[in-house]
C-alpha cells in the first residue's frame, strides 16, 4: 500500500466521525474542530504526522491538509446544527447532507487512490472516485436515517449522492488536492440547495437516469468527443436534466452533445491543416461543455424551483431550448463553416482568413440554422410547448433563439473575443442571448 492510499484511508477514518453527528447533536462540530487545532498547532512529527502529511506539510511543520479538511467539515457541521439553536430556530442543513458531503469526498479519494495503485488512467481514477463516493454518500444518508427520525427515500438519497460524487470528482479533476476543503463545502451547499426542491423521484427513474447518463458519458469519452472532465460535466448535466426536467429535456440536451461532438470530428484532419480544429483532437473539456450548456443547466434548475421563485415554468423551458438551439447553431456553423475559404467578417463583410473570430460563410450560416432547427423540432416533438400556446409557434421561437444566439456569438467574436474575453465566455454569452431571445419572445407571442 502506497503512502498516498494510506493517507486517503486516514482522511476517510476522520471523515467517518461525521456519522456521530446524530448522537452529538449541537456538538457535532467539536470532533472536527479539535482535530483541526491539533493538525494546525500540535502534531508536527511522529507516526500520525507521517500518516496525514501531504507534500508541503513537512516543510511547513504542520498538517495543513488535515486542518483544512476538518475545518471544512466543522463549517458544514455548524450549518447543520447552529441554525437549530437560534431563537427562533432557523432552517438548517439536513444532517444527512452534512454526512454525505464529508463521506463523498473522504471515501471518493480512497477509491481514486486505490484505482491509481493499479491503473495509470485518468478515466479509471475518476470512475473510482465517483463510484466509491456515491456508495459512501448513499450509505451515509441511510446511516443517519437509522439514528434519527429523518426519512430519506432511496431514489432521492441516490440522486443526491450521485450529484455530489460527480461534482466532487469534477472539481477534484480540475483543482489541486489541497483544495479539498473547497470541494467539500461546494458539495455540501449544492446538496443542501437540492433538498429544498420538491423532488419526486421514482426508483426506476433514478436507475435509468444513472444508467443512461453514464452510458452516454462513457461513449463520448470512448469516441474521443469528450475529455475526462468533459465527460464528468456532461454526465452531471445529463443527470440533473433528466431528474429535474424529464426525459424530453434530456433528449434535447443529449442531441446537442451528440451532434456537436460528432461535428467536431467531421473532417478533423482538414480542419487541423487549416488551423481551425478544436484542441485535444476535438475532445470537449469541462470548460467547453459548461460554456455551451451552463445556461441550460441554470434553466432546468430554475424550472424545478419555479414554484419557489414564483416564476412561470414556460420562461425556463424556452430559456433551456433557446440556449441549446444557440449552442447547436453556433457549433455547427463553426465546424462546417471552417471548412470553406470565403469567410467574411460579420461586422464589416470584408474577407478574412478561415478561422478568424467573427468570420462567417453562407455554408456555415445554413448549417447553423439547420442546427437550431434540429433543436426546435425536438422541442416541438418531445417538450410540452403546447401547454404555453401554439406548439408550432413555440418551435419557431426556439429556432429564432438559436439564430439570435449564433449571430451574437459571431458579433462578439468579431469585436471582443481574444483581446478581452475567451472563447468559452463568448459561448456562454451567446447561449445566454439565445435563452433571452426565446424566453422574451415566448412572453410576448405565446
C-alpha positions as MATLAB code, in Angstrom:
seq = 'XXXXXXXXXXXXXXXXXXXXXXXXXXXXXXXXXXXXXXXXXXXXXXXXXXXXXXXXXXXXXXXXXXXXXXXXXXXXXXXXXXXXXXXXXXXXXXXXXXXXXXXXXXXXXXXXXXXXXXXXXXXXXXXXXXXXXXXXXXXXXXXXXXXXXXXXXXXXXXXXXXXXXXXXXXXXXXXXXXXXXXXXXXXXXXXXXXXXXXXXXXXXXXXXXXXXXXXXXXXXXXXXXXXXXXXXXXXXXXXXXXXXXXXXXXXXXXXXXXXXXXXXXXXXXXXXXXXXXXXXXXXXXXXXXXXXXXXXXXXXXXXXXXXXXXXXXXXXXXXXXXXXXXXXXXXXXXXXXXXXXXXXXXXXXXXXXXXXXXXXXXXXXXXXXXXXXXXXXXXXXXXXXXXXXXXXXXXXXXXXXXXXXXXXXXXXXXXXXXXXXXXXXXXXXXXXXXXXXXXXXXXXXX';
ca = [
       0.000    0.000    0.000;
       1.451    3.356   -1.011;
       1.652    6.334    1.306;
      -0.980    8.188   -0.732;
      -3.515    5.382   -0.278;
      -2.724    5.147    3.453;
      -3.175    8.898    3.749;
      -6.517    8.723    1.940;
      -7.565    5.952    4.327;
      -6.609    8.122    7.287;
      -8.703   11.026    5.972;
     -11.599    8.603    5.405;
     -11.350    7.464    9.021;
     -11.552   11.080   10.162;
     -14.486   11.705    7.821;
     -16.326    8.744    9.325;
     -16.624   10.754   12.533;
     -19.438   12.602   10.778;
     -21.639    9.578   11.434;
     -21.593   10.551   15.109;
     -23.441   13.786   14.294;
     -26.927   12.463   15.197;
     -25.688   11.382   18.619;
     -23.615   14.517   19.259;
     -26.363   16.908   18.224;
     -25.239   20.503   18.774;
     -21.682   19.285   19.439;
     -21.324   17.644   16.006;
     -18.645   20.144   15.008;
     -16.490   19.584   18.106;
     -14.523   16.463   16.991;
     -13.554   18.098   13.699;
     -12.673   21.388   15.356;
     -10.421   19.590   17.868;
      -8.633   17.678   15.108;
      -8.191   20.910   13.136;
      -6.463   22.539   16.133;
      -4.254   19.503   16.689;
      -3.322   19.342   12.999;
      -2.501   23.040   12.767;
      -0.705   23.633   16.077;
       0.183   20.424   17.909;
       1.059   17.421   15.728;
       4.320   18.212   13.920;
       6.147   14.862   13.984;
       5.716   11.152   14.591;
       3.602    8.382   13.045;
       0.386   10.401   12.959;
       2.122   13.260   11.219;
       3.605   10.895    8.623;
       0.220    9.281    8.024;
      -1.607   12.520    7.244;
       1.212   14.651    5.833;
       0.715   15.843    2.260;
       3.501   17.246    0.075;
       4.485   20.568    1.622;
       3.366   19.713    5.160;
       6.902   18.646    6.132;
       8.283   21.998    5.077;
       5.599   23.912    6.982;
       5.810   21.638   10.019;
       2.049   21.244   10.333;
      -0.731   19.202    8.781;
      -2.281   21.837    6.545;
      -4.260   19.292    4.512;
      -5.863   17.681    7.547;
      -6.522   21.056    9.146;
      -8.285   22.310    6.012;
     -10.301   19.103    5.631;
     -11.545   19.164    9.226;
     -12.210   22.920    9.185;
     -14.465   22.425    6.160;
     -16.238   19.590    7.986;
     -16.552   21.868   11.023;
     -18.193   24.546    8.882;
     -20.730   22.111    7.427;
     -21.433   20.682   10.895;
     -22.188   24.191   12.169;
     -24.559   24.777    9.241;
     -26.345   21.577   10.260;
     -26.637   22.470   13.949;
     -26.242   26.201   14.713;
     -29.454   27.404   12.985;
     -31.460   24.979   15.135;
     -30.080   26.641   18.280;
     -31.097   30.134   17.199;
     -34.104   31.879   18.691;
     -36.362   31.345   16.864;
     -34.886   28.227   15.199;
     -33.940   28.621   11.549;
     -33.721   26.198    8.683;
     -30.544   24.153    8.970;
     -28.656   21.933    6.593;
     -30.009   18.377    6.947;
     -27.632   16.197    8.952;
     -27.783   13.621    6.175;
     -26.426   16.194    3.706;
     -23.564   17.106    6.035;
     -22.636   13.445    6.426;
     -22.973   12.729    2.697;
     -20.740   15.666    1.700;
     -17.973   14.604    4.077;
     -18.118   10.915    3.173;
     -18.331   11.501   -0.589;
     -15.030   13.378   -0.573;
     -13.281   11.252    2.053;
     -14.135    7.868    0.570;
     -14.089    9.102   -3.012;
     -10.409    9.926   -2.521;
      -9.846    6.384   -1.269;
     -11.496    4.993   -4.390;
      -9.390    7.211   -6.633;
      -6.093    6.276   -4.924;
      -6.968    2.567   -4.850;
      -7.604    2.532   -8.592;
      -4.482    4.593   -9.280;
      -2.429    1.918   -7.498;
      -3.209   -0.473  -10.351;
      -4.003    1.677  -13.391;
      -2.452    4.897  -14.640;
      -5.639    6.032  -16.342;
      -7.409    9.347  -15.571;
     -10.782    7.890  -16.575;
     -10.374    4.883  -14.260;
      -9.281    7.145  -11.380;
     -12.284    9.445  -11.882;
     -14.587    6.409  -12.054;
     -13.104    5.030   -8.827;
     -13.684    8.343   -7.065;
     -17.249    8.661   -8.340;
     -18.390    5.109   -7.641;
     -16.920    4.858   -4.135;
     -18.012    8.397   -3.270;
     -21.539    7.628   -4.485;
     -21.778    4.478   -2.378;
     -20.385    6.215    0.706;
     -22.751    9.168    0.295;
     -25.785    6.928   -0.129;
     -24.952    4.675    2.813;
     -24.121    7.685    4.979;
     -27.571    9.168    4.432;
     -29.239    5.910    5.455;
     -26.969    5.580    8.479;
     -28.243    8.975    9.635;
     -31.812    7.868    8.975;
     -31.428    4.863   11.273;
     -30.154    7.109   14.073;
     -32.745    9.864   13.723;
     -36.394   10.298   12.856;
     -35.464   11.738    9.453;
     -36.826    9.949    6.415;
     -34.742    9.696    3.228;
     -36.241    7.956    0.202;
     -33.752    5.725   -1.600;
     -34.166    7.395   -5.021;
     -33.634   10.846   -3.504;
     -30.633    9.664   -1.492;
     -29.147    8.086   -4.619;
     -29.734   11.253   -6.652;
     -28.084   13.452   -4.018;
     -25.143   11.070   -3.633;
     -24.659   10.738   -7.388;
     -24.823   14.500   -7.890;
     -22.401   15.108   -5.034;
     -19.967   12.453   -6.259;
     -19.973   13.814   -9.813;
     -19.489   17.411   -8.639;
     -16.688   16.359   -6.283;
     -14.978   14.245   -8.973;
     -15.212   17.112  -11.450;
     -13.801   19.659   -9.006;
     -11.059   17.236   -7.917;
     -10.059   16.761  -11.560;
      -9.524   20.478  -12.143;
      -8.297   21.571   -8.683;
      -5.385   20.535   -6.502;
      -5.561   18.083   -3.608;
      -5.050   20.963   -1.208;
      -8.382   22.376   -2.429;
     -10.389   19.527   -0.879;
     -11.978   21.892    1.685;
     -13.450   23.918   -1.177;
     -14.731   20.710   -2.789;
     -16.413   19.549    0.424;
     -18.076   22.907    1.082;
     -19.264   23.185   -2.534;
     -20.792   19.711   -2.481;
     -22.495   20.304    0.869;
     -24.045   23.623   -0.165;
     -25.181   22.273   -3.528;
     -26.868   19.225   -1.987;
     -28.492   21.450    0.623;
     -29.974   23.517   -2.195;
     -31.338   20.425   -3.937;
     -33.060   19.280   -0.737;
     -35.111   22.487   -0.906;
     -36.621   21.413   -4.213;
     -39.684   19.191   -4.390;
     -38.045   16.016   -5.683;
     -40.480   13.280   -6.629;
     -38.102   10.636   -7.954;
     -39.152    7.057   -8.583;
     -36.659    4.250   -8.024;
     -36.811    3.143  -11.658;
     -36.298    6.732  -12.824;
     -33.040    7.191  -10.906;
     -31.709    3.815  -12.036;
     -32.472    4.573  -15.665;
     -31.154    8.129  -15.305;
     -27.825    6.942  -13.950;
     -27.545    4.135  -16.492;
     -28.361    6.333  -19.492;
     -26.193    9.301  -18.498;
     -23.199    7.146  -17.579;
     -23.550    5.188  -20.827;
     -23.649    8.370  -22.897;
     -20.731    9.842  -20.942;
     -18.559    6.785  -21.444;
     -19.470    6.628  -25.129;
     -18.449   10.261  -25.578;
     -15.139    9.584  -23.839;
     -14.502    6.372  -25.781;
     -15.220    8.085  -29.115;
     -12.860   10.911  -28.193;
     -15.561   13.592  -28.293;
     -15.077   14.448  -24.602;
     -12.155   14.521  -22.193;
     -12.442   13.082  -18.672;
     -13.537   16.439  -17.268;
     -15.860   16.970  -20.222;
     -17.327   13.517  -19.667;
     -17.912   14.168  -15.950;
     -19.509   17.522  -16.716;
     -21.738   16.000  -19.377;
     -22.881   13.158  -17.111;
     -23.644   15.635  -14.322;
     -25.624   17.889  -16.648;
     -27.464   14.905  -18.068;
     -28.381   13.546  -14.640;
     -29.680   16.894  -13.400;
     -31.602   17.484  -16.615;
     -33.334   14.118  -16.713;
     -34.246   14.204  -12.986;
     -35.224   17.876  -12.663;
     -36.685   18.328  -16.137;
     -37.587   14.992  -17.652;
     -36.751   12.632  -20.477;
     -37.707   15.156  -23.145;
     -35.368   17.770  -21.707;
     -32.577   15.200  -21.598;
     -33.171   14.188  -25.220;
     -32.801   17.802  -26.349;
     -29.627   18.209  -24.289;
     -28.049   14.977  -25.477;
     -28.796   15.841  -29.101;
     -26.509   18.845  -28.756;
     -23.725   16.819  -27.161;
     -24.005   14.049  -29.743;
     -24.311   16.172  -32.882;
     -21.923   18.843  -31.629;
     -19.298   16.277  -30.634;
     -19.504   14.441  -33.947;
     -19.353   17.699  -35.911;
     -16.043   18.492  -34.203;
     -14.700   15.182  -35.537;
     -16.081   15.795  -39.055;
     -13.136   16.188  -41.463;
     -10.926   16.850  -38.437;
      -7.680   16.427  -40.367;
      -8.779   19.041  -42.906;
      -9.637   21.448  -40.098;
      -6.278   20.736  -38.474;
      -4.462   21.594  -41.694;
      -6.451   24.819  -41.962;
      -5.784   25.737  -38.319;
      -9.463   25.764  -37.323;
      -9.697   22.422  -35.473;
     -10.650   22.073  -31.820;
      -7.765   21.366  -29.453;
      -7.250   17.952  -27.845;
      -8.269   16.081  -31.018;
     -11.732   17.576  -30.830;
     -12.460   16.218  -27.348;
     -14.609   18.658  -25.386;
     -13.353   19.649  -21.951;
     -15.362   20.842  -18.967;
     -14.895   24.500  -19.910;
     -16.271   23.899  -23.382;
     -19.197   21.858  -22.064;
     -20.094   24.454  -19.435;
     -19.588   27.345  -21.848;
     -22.247   25.824  -24.084;
     -24.566   24.247  -21.511;
     -24.292   26.277  -18.283;
     -27.295   28.417  -19.217;
     -29.301   25.274  -19.956;
     -28.312   23.905  -16.549;
     -29.478   27.057  -14.768;
     -32.714   26.904  -16.761;
     -33.543   23.324  -15.777;
     -32.757   24.077  -12.121;
     -34.928   27.192  -12.370;
     -37.706   25.055  -13.863;
     -37.541   22.700  -10.876;
     -37.538   25.669   -8.498;
     -40.152   27.733  -10.374;
     -42.742   27.393   -7.616;
     -40.230   28.689   -5.058;
     -39.248   31.551   -7.358;
     -42.875   32.416   -8.199;
     -41.979   32.476  -11.908;
     -43.755   30.691  -14.788;
     -42.287   27.393  -15.913;
     -42.541   28.493  -19.544;
     -39.738   31.029  -19.104;
     -37.300   28.321  -18.062;
     -38.493   25.866  -20.718;
     -37.886   28.363  -23.524;
     -34.657   29.577  -21.945;
     -33.447   25.967  -21.902;
     -34.357   25.208  -25.503;
     -33.248   28.619  -26.785;
     -29.823   28.288  -25.180;
     -29.283   24.804  -26.613;
     -30.526   25.919  -30.042;
     -27.922   28.690  -29.893;
     -25.215   26.258  -28.797;
     -26.089   23.799  -31.575;
     -26.335   26.560  -34.157;
     -23.018   28.123  -33.221;
     -21.222   24.765  -33.060;
     -22.395   23.594  -36.480;
     -21.790   26.968  -38.121;
     -18.211   26.970  -36.802;
     -17.428   23.326  -37.543;
     -18.930   23.363  -41.037;
     -18.150   26.949  -41.973;
     -14.484   26.494  -41.037;
     -14.070   24.130  -43.974;
     -14.719   26.873  -46.555;
     -12.396   29.579  -47.855;
     -14.694   32.549  -48.274;
     -15.479   33.833  -44.765;
     -16.430   37.464  -44.279;
     -16.299   39.402  -41.025;
     -19.880   39.731  -39.806;
     -19.454   43.363  -38.764;
     -17.874   44.757  -41.985;
     -18.373   41.943  -44.541;
     -14.701   42.174  -45.523;
     -12.945   38.932  -46.478;
     -10.886   37.372  -43.679;
      -8.774   34.173  -43.388;
     -10.535   30.957  -42.394;
     -10.741   30.578  -38.626;
     -10.907   34.334  -37.937;
     -13.121   35.106  -34.953;
     -16.340   36.614  -36.244;
     -15.828   35.321  -39.775;
     -18.909   33.716  -41.335;
     -19.663   31.796  -44.516;
     -23.015   31.172  -46.121;
     -22.388   27.447  -45.762;
     -21.743   27.857  -42.051;
     -24.811   30.043  -41.602;
     -27.014   27.447  -43.271;
     -25.509   24.711  -41.083;
     -26.172   26.872  -38.018;
     -29.802   27.448  -38.991;
     -30.134   23.710  -39.537;
     -28.711   23.044  -36.064;
     -31.185   25.424  -34.464;
     -33.970   23.770  -36.470;
     -32.995   20.346  -35.111;
     -33.396   21.584  -31.540;
     -36.679   23.318  -32.430;
     -38.093   20.129  -33.960;
     -37.024   18.034  -30.974;
     -38.609   20.580  -28.617;
     -41.806   20.501  -30.698;
     -41.965   16.699  -30.530;
     -40.660   15.992  -27.028;
     -41.473   19.009  -24.861;
     -44.872   20.416  -23.846;
     -44.624   23.594  -25.907;
     -48.374   23.375  -26.476;
     -49.002   23.905  -22.761;
     -47.974   27.536  -23.183;
     -49.633   28.262  -26.543;
     -49.400   27.107  -30.146;
     -46.618   24.476  -30.203;
     -45.631   25.341  -33.788;
     -45.171   28.980  -32.826;
     -43.203   27.768  -29.817;
     -40.862   25.818  -32.098;
     -40.339   28.942  -34.227;
     -39.495   30.850  -31.039;
     -36.842   28.236  -30.231;
     -35.466   28.468  -33.780;
     -35.206   32.270  -33.571;
     -33.437   31.990  -30.226;
     -30.852   29.697  -31.797;
     -30.261   32.004  -34.747;
     -30.062   35.010  -32.442;
     -27.505   33.308  -30.216;
     -25.398   32.275  -33.233;
     -25.411   35.862  -34.507;
     -24.415   37.245  -31.117;
     -21.531   34.743  -30.991;
     -20.244   35.964  -34.355;
     -20.558   39.634  -33.384;
     -18.720   39.065  -30.108;
     -16.076   37.089  -31.985;
     -15.504   39.997  -34.357;
     -15.395   42.661  -31.638;
     -14.182   41.467  -28.249;
     -13.096   37.812  -28.420;
      -9.391   37.240  -27.887;
      -8.433   40.730  -26.776;
     -10.930   40.920  -23.910;
     -12.697   37.615  -23.382;
     -12.065   33.997  -24.322;
     -13.996   31.579  -26.484;
     -15.755   29.881  -23.571;
     -17.051   33.202  -22.262;
     -18.289   34.064  -25.752;
     -20.085   30.716  -25.942;
     -21.730   31.383  -22.591;
     -22.895   34.853  -23.653;
     -24.184   33.522  -26.966;
     -26.229   30.791  -25.268;
     -27.480   33.357  -22.764;
     -28.585   35.526  -25.687;
     -30.384   32.546  -27.226;
     -32.141   31.879  -23.917;
     -33.202   35.514  -23.534;
     -34.455   35.772  -27.110;
     -36.561   32.617  -26.830;
     -37.883   33.414  -23.340;
     -38.599   37.014  -24.306;
     -40.428   36.061  -27.498;
     -42.415   33.436  -25.593;
     -43.635   36.100  -23.171;
     -44.639   38.448  -25.995;
     -46.066   35.984  -28.505;
     -47.422   32.989  -26.598;
];
